[in-house]
Coordinates of C-alpha atoms in Angstrom, one line a residue:
X7 CA 90.1 116.9 65.2
X8 CA 88.7 114.6 62.4
X9 CA 85.8 112.3 63.4
X10 CA 86.8 108.7 63.9
X11 CA 84.8 105.6 62.9
X12 CA 85.2 103.9 66.2
X13 CA 85.8 105.5 69.6
X14 CA 88.7 103.2 70.4
X15 CA 90.5 103.4 67.1
X16 CA 94.2 103.7 67.8
X17 CA 95.6 107.2 67.6
X18 CA 98.7 107.7 65.5
X19 CA 101.7 107.9 67.9
X20 CA 102.5 111.5 67.1
X21 CA 99.0 112.6 67.8
X22 CA 98.8 110.6 71.0
X23 CA 102.0 112.1 72.3
X24 CA 100.9 115.6 71.4
X25 CA 97.6 115.1 73.4
X26 CA 99.5 113.5 76.2
X27 CA 101.9 116.4 76.5
X28 CA 99.0 118.9 76.3
X29 CA 96.6 117.2 78.8
X30 CA 98.1 114.4 80.9
X31 CA 100.0 114.9 84.1
X32 CA 102.3 112.0 84.8
X33 CA 103.5 111.0 88.2
X34 CA 106.3 113.0 89.8
X35 CA 106.5 115.2 86.8
X36 CA 105.9 118.8 85.7
X37 CA 103.1 120.0 83.4
X38 CA 103.8 119.8 80.5
X39 CA 106.3 116.9 80.9
X40 CA 109.9 117.4 79.9
X41 CA 110.6 113.9 78.9
X42 CA 108.6 112.1 76.2
X43 CA 107.0 108.9 77.6
X44 CA 107.2 105.6 75.7
X45 CA 103.9 104.3 74.3
X46 CA 102.9 100.8 75.3
X47 CA 100.3 99.2 73.1
X48 CA 99.9 95.9 74.9
X49 CA 101.6 93.6 77.4
X50 CA 101.9 89.9 77.8
X51 CA 104.1 87.8 80.1
X52 CA 107.0 90.0 81.1
X53 CA 107.0 92.0 77.9
X54 CA 105.6 95.4 77.1
X55 CA 104.9 95.8 73.4
X56 CA 105.7 99.2 72.2
X57 CA 103.5 101.2 69.8
X58 CA 106.6 102.1 67.8
X59 CA 110.1 100.5 68.0
X60 CA 112.3 102.0 70.6
X61 CA 116.1 101.8 70.2
X62 CA 115.3 99.0 67.7
X63 CA 113.1 97.0 70.1
X64 CA 109.4 96.3 69.5
X65 CA 109.1 94.9 73.0
X66 CA 110.8 95.7 76.3
X67 CA 111.2 93.2 79.2
X68 CA 109.6 94.8 82.3
X69 CA 112.0 95.0 85.1
X70 CA 109.6 97.0 87.4
X71 CA 106.5 94.8 87.6
X72 CA 104.7 98.0 87.0
X73 CA 105.8 99.6 90.2
X74 CA 106.1 96.3 92.0
X75 CA 102.5 95.1 91.4
X76 CA 102.4 92.7 88.4
X77 CA 104.0 89.8 90.1
X78 CA 102.5 87.3 87.7
X79 CA 103.3 89.3 84.6
X80 CA 100.7 90.6 82.2
X81 CA 97.7 89.1 80.5
X82 CA 97.7 86.0 82.7
X83 CA 94.9 83.6 81.7
X84 CA 93.8 82.8 85.3
X85 CA 93.6 86.5 86.2
X86 CA 91.9 87.4 82.9
X87 CA 89.3 84.7 83.6
X88 CA 88.6 85.8 87.1
X89 CA 88.1 89.4 85.9
X90 CA 85.9 88.6 83.0
X91 CA 83.8 86.1 85.0
X92 CA 83.2 88.7 87.6
X93 CA 82.5 91.4 85.0
X94 CA 79.7 89.2 83.7
X95 CA 78.1 89.2 87.2
X96 CA 78.6 92.8 88.3
X97 CA 81.5 95.3 88.1
X98 CA 80.6 97.3 91.1
X99 CA 78.1 97.8 93.9
X100 CA 78.3 100.1 96.9
X101 CA 79.7 98.5 100.0
X102 CA 77.6 100.6 102.5
X103 CA 74.8 98.3 103.6
X104 CA 75.6 95.7 101.0
X105 CA 78.1 93.0 100.7
X106 CA 79.2 90.4 98.1
X107 CA 81.1 87.2 97.8
X108 CA 84.3 88.4 96.2
X109 CA 85.0 90.9 99.0
X110 CA 84.1 88.4 101.8
X111 CA 86.2 85.7 100.2
X112 CA 89.2 88.0 99.9
X113 CA 88.9 89.3 103.5
X114 CA 88.8 85.7 104.8
X115 CA 91.8 84.8 102.6
X116 CA 93.8 87.7 103.9
X117 CA 93.1 86.8 107.5
X118 CA 94.2 83.3 106.8
X119 CA 97.6 84.1 105.2
X120 CA 98.7 87.2 107.1
X121 CA 100.3 87.0 110.6
X122 CA 98.1 85.4 113.2
X123 CA 95.9 87.8 115.1
X124 CA 95.0 90.2 112.2
X125 CA 91.3 89.3 112.0
X126 CA 89.6 92.4 110.5
X127 CA 90.0 93.8 107.0
X128 CA 89.2 97.3 105.7
X129 CA 89.3 97.3 101.9
X130 CA 90.3 100.6 100.2
X131 CA 91.5 101.7 96.8
X132 CA 95.2 102.5 97.0
X133 CA 98.2 101.9 99.2
X134 CA 98.3 105.5 100.3
X135 CA 94.7 105.3 101.4
X136 CA 95.5 102.1 103.3
X137 CA 98.0 104.0 105.3
X138 CA 95.6 106.9 105.9
X139 CA 93.1 104.3 107.2
X140 CA 95.7 102.7 109.4
X141 CA 96.6 106.1 111.0
X142 CA 92.9 106.9 111.5
X143 CA 92.4 103.5 113.2
X144 CA 95.2 104.2 115.6
X145 CA 94.2 107.7 116.4
X146 CA 90.6 106.8 116.9
X147 CA 91.5 103.7 119.0
X148 CA 93.3 105.9 121.6
X149 CA 90.6 108.5 121.6
X150 CA 87.9 105.8 122.0
X151 CA 89.6 104.3 125.1
X152 CA 90.1 107.7 126.8
X153 CA 93.6 108.6 125.6
X154 CA 93.0 111.5 123.1
X155 CA 96.4 113.0 123.7
X156 CA 98.1 110.1 121.8
X157 CA 98.1 111.6 118.4
X158 CA 101.6 111.5 117.1
X159 CA 103.4 108.8 115.0
X160 CA 107.0 107.6 115.3
X161 CA 108.9 106.2 112.3
X162 CA 112.5 105.9 111.2
X163 CA 114.1 108.0 108.5
X164 CA 114.5 106.8 105.0
X165 CA 110.8 105.7 104.8
X166 CA 108.1 106.2 102.2
X167 CA 104.4 105.6 102.9
X168 CA 102.5 107.3 100.1
X169 CA 101.6 110.8 98.8
X170 CA 98.4 111.6 100.6
X171 CA 98.5 113.7 103.8
X172 CA 99.1 111.4 106.8
X173 CA 101.4 109.2 104.7
X174 CA 103.5 112.2 103.7
X175 CA 103.9 113.1 107.3
X176 CA 105.8 109.9 108.0
X177 CA 107.9 109.9 104.9
X178 CA 111.5 111.0 105.3
X179 CA 111.2 114.7 106.1
X180 CA 114.5 115.7 104.5
X181 CA 115.6 113.2 101.9
X182 CA 112.1 112.4 100.7
X183 CA 109.8 113.9 98.1
X184 CA 107.6 115.8 100.5
X185 CA 110.0 118.2 102.1
X186 CA 108.0 121.0 100.4
X187 CA 105.2 120.3 102.9
X188 CA 107.3 120.2 106.1
X189 CA 105.7 123.3 107.5
X190 CA 102.2 122.2 106.9
X191 CA 102.2 118.4 107.7
X192 CA 101.7 117.1 111.2
X193 CA 105.0 117.0 113.1
X194 CA 105.9 113.4 113.8
X195 CA 108.8 111.7 115.7
X196 CA 111.7 110.4 113.6
X197 CA 114.3 107.9 114.6
X198 CA 117.5 107.5 112.8
X199 CA 117.4 105.2 109.7
X200 CA 117.9 101.6 110.7
X201 CA 121.4 100.2 110.1
X202 CA 121.6 98.7 106.7
X203 CA 121.9 95.0 105.8
X204 CA 119.5 92.2 106.0
X205 CA 122.1 89.9 107.5
X206 CA 123.9 92.6 109.6
X207 CA 123.4 91.7 113.3
X208 CA 121.1 93.9 115.3
X209 CA 123.0 96.9 116.7
X210 CA 122.2 97.2 120.5
X211 CA 123.0 100.9 120.3
X212 CA 120.3 101.4 117.7
X213 CA 117.8 99.3 119.7
X214 CA 118.6 101.6 122.7
X215 CA 118.0 104.6 120.4
X216 CA 114.5 103.3 119.5
X217 CA 113.8 102.6 123.2
X218 CA 114.8 106.1 124.3
X219 CA 112.6 107.8 121.7
X220 CA 109.5 105.6 122.3
X221 CA 109.9 105.9 126.1
X222 CA 110.3 109.7 125.8
X223 CA 107.2 110.2 123.7
X224 CA 105.0 107.2 124.8
X225 CA 102.3 109.5 126.3
X226 CA 101.8 111.2 122.9
X227 CA 102.5 108.4 120.5
X228 CA 99.5 106.6 118.9
X229 CA 101.6 104.3 116.8
X230 CA 105.0 103.4 115.4
X231 CA 104.8 102.9 111.6
X232 CA 107.5 101.4 109.5
X233 CA 108.2 99.5 106.3
X234 CA 109.4 96.1 107.4
X235 CA 112.8 94.8 106.2
X236 CA 112.8 96.9 103.0
X237 CA 112.4 100.6 102.8
X238 CA 111.1 101.1 99.3
X239 CA 110.8 104.4 97.5
X240 CA 112.6 106.2 100.3
X241 CA 115.9 104.6 99.3
X242 CA 115.5 100.8 98.7
X243 CA 117.4 100.0 101.9
X244 CA 117.3 96.6 103.6
X245 CA 117.5 96.0 107.4
X246 CA 117.7 93.1 109.8
X247 CA 114.2 91.7 110.7
X248 CA 115.4 91.8 114.3
X249 CA 114.6 95.5 114.5
X250 CA 110.9 94.6 114.0
X251 CA 111.1 92.4 117.0
X252 CA 112.6 95.2 119.0
X253 CA 109.8 97.5 117.9
X254 CA 107.1 94.9 118.8
X255 CA 108.6 94.6 122.3
X256 CA 109.0 98.3 122.8
X257 CA 105.4 99.1 121.6
X258 CA 104.0 96.4 124.0
X259 CA 106.1 97.8 126.9
X260 CA 105.2 101.4 126.4
X261 CA 101.6 101.1 125.2
X262 CA 102.0 102.1 121.6
X263 CA 100.4 100.5 118.5
X264 CA 102.6 99.0 115.8
X265 CA 101.8 99.5 112.1
X266 CA 103.6 97.6 109.4
X267 CA 103.3 99.1 105.9
X268 CA 103.7 96.0 103.7
X269 CA 102.4 97.6 100.5
X270 CA 105.7 97.1 98.7
X271 CA 106.9 94.0 100.6
X272 CA 103.8 91.9 100.7
X273 CA 103.1 88.7 98.7
X274 CA 106.6 87.2 98.5
X275 CA 108.8 90.0 97.2
X276 CA 111.4 89.7 100.0
X277 CA 111.4 85.9 100.0
X278 CA 108.8 85.6 102.8
X279 CA 105.1 85.9 102.1
X280 CA 105.1 89.0 104.2
X281 CA 108.1 90.8 105.6
X282 CA 106.7 90.5 109.1
X283 CA 107.2 86.7 108.7
X284 CA 111.0 87.2 108.7
X285 CA 110.7 88.5 112.2
X286 CA 107.8 86.2 113.4
X287 CA 105.7 89.1 114.7
X288 CA 102.2 90.3 114.4
X289 CA 101.6 94.1 114.1
X290 CA 98.5 95.7 115.4
X291 CA 97.8 97.1 112.0
X292 CA 99.1 96.0 108.5
X293 CA 98.7 97.7 105.2
X294 CA 98.7 95.8 101.9
X295 CA 98.4 97.0 98.3
X296 CA 100.4 96.9 95.0
X297 CA 100.7 93.1 94.3
X298 CA 97.4 92.4 96.0
X299 CA 95.6 92.2 92.7
X300 CA 98.6 91.0 90.6
X301 CA 98.7 94.5 89.1
X302 CA 95.3 94.2 87.5
X303 CA 93.2 96.8 89.4
X304 CA 93.8 99.3 92.2
X305 CA 93.0 97.9 95.6
X306 CA 94.4 98.0 99.1
X307 CA 93.7 96.5 102.5
X308 CA 94.2 97.6 106.1
X309 CA 94.1 94.7 108.6
X310 CA 93.9 95.1 112.3
X311 CA 93.6 93.0 115.5
X312 CA 90.4 92.6 117.5
X313 CA 92.0 94.9 120.2
X314 CA 92.1 97.8 117.7
X315 CA 88.7 97.1 116.2
X316 CA 87.0 96.6 119.6
X317 CA 88.5 99.8 121.0
X318 CA 87.1 101.8 118.1
X319 CA 83.7 100.1 118.1
X320 CA 83.2 100.7 121.9
X321 CA 84.1 104.4 121.7
X322 CA 82.0 107.5 121.9
X323 CA 81.8 107.4 118.1
X324 CA 81.6 103.7 117.5
X325 CA 82.4 103.6 113.8
X326 CA 85.5 104.0 111.7
X327 CA 84.5 107.0 109.7
X328 CA 85.9 106.1 106.4
X329 CA 84.2 104.7 103.3
X330 CA 85.6 105.0 99.7
X331 CA 83.1 104.9 96.9
X332 CA 84.8 101.9 95.4
X333 CA 85.5 100.1 98.7
X334 CA 85.4 96.4 98.2
X335 CA 85.0 96.7 94.4
X336 CA 83.8 93.2 93.1
X337 CA 86.2 93.2 90.1
X338 CA 89.2 94.1 92.2
X339 CA 88.5 91.7 95.0
X340 CA 87.7 88.9 92.6
X341 CA 91.0 89.3 90.8
X342 CA 92.9 89.7 94.1
X343 CA 91.6 86.4 95.3
X344 CA 92.6 84.8 92.0
X345 CA 96.1 86.4 92.3
X346 CA 96.6 85.0 95.8
X347 CA 95.4 81.6 94.7
X348 CA 97.8 81.7 91.8
X349 CA 100.7 82.7 94.0
X350 CA 100.1 80.1 96.7
X351 CA 99.3 77.4 94.2
X352 CA 102.9 77.3 93.0
X353 CA 106.3 77.1 94.5
X354 CA 106.7 80.9 94.6
X355 CA 109.5 80.7 97.1
X356 CA 111.6 78.7 94.7
X357 CA 110.9 81.2 91.9
X358 CA 111.8 84.2 94.1
X359 CA 115.0 82.4 95.2
X360 CA 115.8 81.7 91.5
X361 CA 115.4 85.3 90.7
X362 CA 117.5 86.3 93.7
X363 CA 120.3 84.1 92.5
X364 CA 120.1 85.5 89.0
X365 CA 120.2 89.1 90.4
X366 CA 123.2 88.3 92.7
X367 CA 125.1 87.0 89.7
X368 CA 124.0 89.4 87.1
X369 CA 124.4 92.6 89.2
X370 CA 127.8 91.7 90.7
X371 CA 129.7 93.4 87.8
X372 CA 128.1 96.7 88.7
X373 CA 130.0 96.9 91.9
X374 CA 133.2 97.6 89.9
X375 CA 131.7 100.4 87.9
X376 CA 132.8 104.0 88.5
X377 CA 130.3 105.9 90.6
X378 CA 128.6 102.8 92.1
X379 CA 128.4 103.0 95.9
X380 CA 126.7 99.6 96.6
X381 CA 125.0 96.7 95.0
X382 CA 122.4 94.8 97.1
X383 CA 119.9 92.1 96.5
X384 CA 117.1 90.6 98.6
X385 CA 114.5 88.2 97.2
X386 CA 113.2 89.5 93.9
X387 CA 114.7 93.0 94.5
X388 CA 118.0 94.2 93.0
X389 CA 119.5 97.6 93.7
X390 CA 122.5 99.5 92.4
X391 CA 123.1 102.6 94.4
X392 CA 125.3 105.4 92.8
X393 CA 127.3 108.0 94.6
X394 CA 125.5 110.7 92.7
X395 CA 122.0 111.5 91.5
X396 CA 121.2 109.4 88.5
X397 CA 120.8 110.9 85.1
X398 CA 117.3 109.4 84.5
X399 CA 117.1 110.1 80.8
X400 CA 120.6 108.6 80.1
X401 CA 120.1 105.7 82.4
X402 CA 116.7 104.9 80.9
X403 CA 118.0 105.1 77.3
X404 CA 120.9 102.7 78.2
X405 CA 118.4 100.2 79.7
X406 CA 116.1 100.5 76.7
X407 CA 119.0 99.8 74.3
X408 CA 119.3 96.5 76.1
X409 CA 115.6 95.9 75.6
X410 CA 114.5 96.4 79.2
X411 CA 112.3 98.9 81.0
X412 CA 113.5 100.2 84.4
X413 CA 112.6 103.4 86.2
X414 CA 115.6 104.9 88.1
X415 CA 115.1 107.5 90.8
X416 CA 117.4 109.7 93.0
X417 CA 120.7 107.8 93.2
X418 CA 119.2 104.3 92.5
X419 CA 118.8 102.0 89.6
X420 CA 116.8 99.0 90.7
X421 CA 114.7 96.2 89.5
X422 CA 111.7 94.3 90.9
X423 CA 110.9 91.8 88.1
X424 CA 107.7 89.7 87.9
X425 CA 108.1 86.3 89.6
X426 CA 107.5 84.6 86.2
X427 CA 110.6 86.2 84.7
X428 CA 112.8 83.5 83.2
X429 CA 116.5 83.2 83.8
X430 CA 117.5 84.6 80.4
X431 CA 115.3 87.7 81.0
X432 CA 116.7 88.1 84.5
X433 CA 120.1 88.1 83.0
X434 CA 119.0 90.6 80.4
X435 CA 117.5 92.9 83.1
X436 CA 120.8 92.7 85.0
X437 CA 122.8 93.7 81.9
X438 CA 120.4 96.6 81.4
X439 CA 120.7 97.8 85.0
X440 CA 124.5 97.6 84.7
X441 CA 124.4 99.6 81.4
X442 CA 122.1 102.2 83.1
X443 CA 124.5 102.5 86.0
X444 CA 127.4 103.0 83.6
X445 CA 125.6 105.7 81.7
X446 CA 123.6 107.3 84.5

C-alpha cells in the first residue's frame, strides 16, 4: 500500500470498501459481507453525507437515529461543545478508587428524572452490559439475603435485551436471533407475548396467565425483566402500559424483583420521558442506554432502589463484582448530561407528538399495499409490518431512492427519526418506508 502524507487522509471509496470487505465484520452479518455498505463521510442535523452519490443523492435523511440513539441529530453545537470542553480537561480516568464531576452530575441527574425510588446508578459501556449488570444485581441480591435458589428470570416472548450472555437468555427463544444458543444459555421462564396495541384494554386472561407463571415459579425467580410498552428489536410491538402495573403488583405479591429494560424506550421515544411513566410505576432495576448520550458515545446506566443496593451490600460478598475499564468515562458522562439538558430544556413532548402525527399521516397509505399486515405508530416510532420476510436489499434500495436511510429487519420496515426531524423530512421518511414496503 502506498505511503500516505497524513494518517487521516481520506481513502478512495473503492479502496475503503475493499479493505472493509477484507477486514471489517459488520453487525449481524457474515464475514466477508454479502452486501456492500454505504460510505458516510460526515453527518449534520438529520442528514448523512455520503462519500459518493447513492441513487443520485449526496445526502440521506436518517430515519433510524443511528439505531435509536441520535435523538438530537448529528453535529449538534451544544453536544459538540460539551464533548470538546471535557476533552480539554481529561478524556478518561479509571473509576476504581477515583471519581469525577461529569459522572457524579450524570448520576444525580438520572436519579432526579427517572421514576421515584431509583437512587443508585451503575455506569457501564453498552446497553447489553447494563442488562448483564441488572441480572447480576438481582441474582446477588437474593443470594445476599439468604435465597440463593432464586436464580431464574421470567420474561415474555417477543423481547430483545442484547447480544451478550444473560441478555440473550431472555430474548425470544424461537423468533429471535439467538435460537442458535438455546442449548447453552440459561433456561428462563417465558410467558406468552403481551397482547398488542398501546390502547387495547388490558386482557384479564393474560393478566391471569402472568399470575399463574409467576406464582408457579416464585421460589426460583430472581426477577421479571421486560421492555416496557415497546418491544424493540424483537418485533417492534406495542402493548398497554397496564401490563406493567400487573407485573409490579405480582412481583410485590410473590417476592420477585422487577427489571425494566428502557434502553430503547428511554428519553422520550414513546411520548413519555420513560416508558414506565405511562404506567406510573417504579421498577426495582432500570436499564438505560442508546439515547443516553444523544448518540455521541457509548454509555449505559443501570439504576436500582436502595432495597436492592442494601441487600447486596449487606451480603457475604458485600460488593457488586462488576467494573468495566471505561466505567463512568468522563467524555461520555459529560455529553450525556448535556444531552439530557438539551432534551429537557425544550418542549420535547410537542416535538415527539408532531413527529407522531406526521408518521400517522404519512404511513397510512402503506396499510393498503399488498403484503402489508399492519401499520402502527407510537410517539416517534413508525412501523410497517409485512406478512413475509423483508427483502432487505430491495427495501433499502427503494428507501435510498427516496433519499432516506432505513434499516429493515425480519418482516419489519420501521423508522425512529431524530426528534429534530422537520415535517418535510418526516413526510419524506414516510414516503421512503412506503416505497420500501412496496419493493420489499
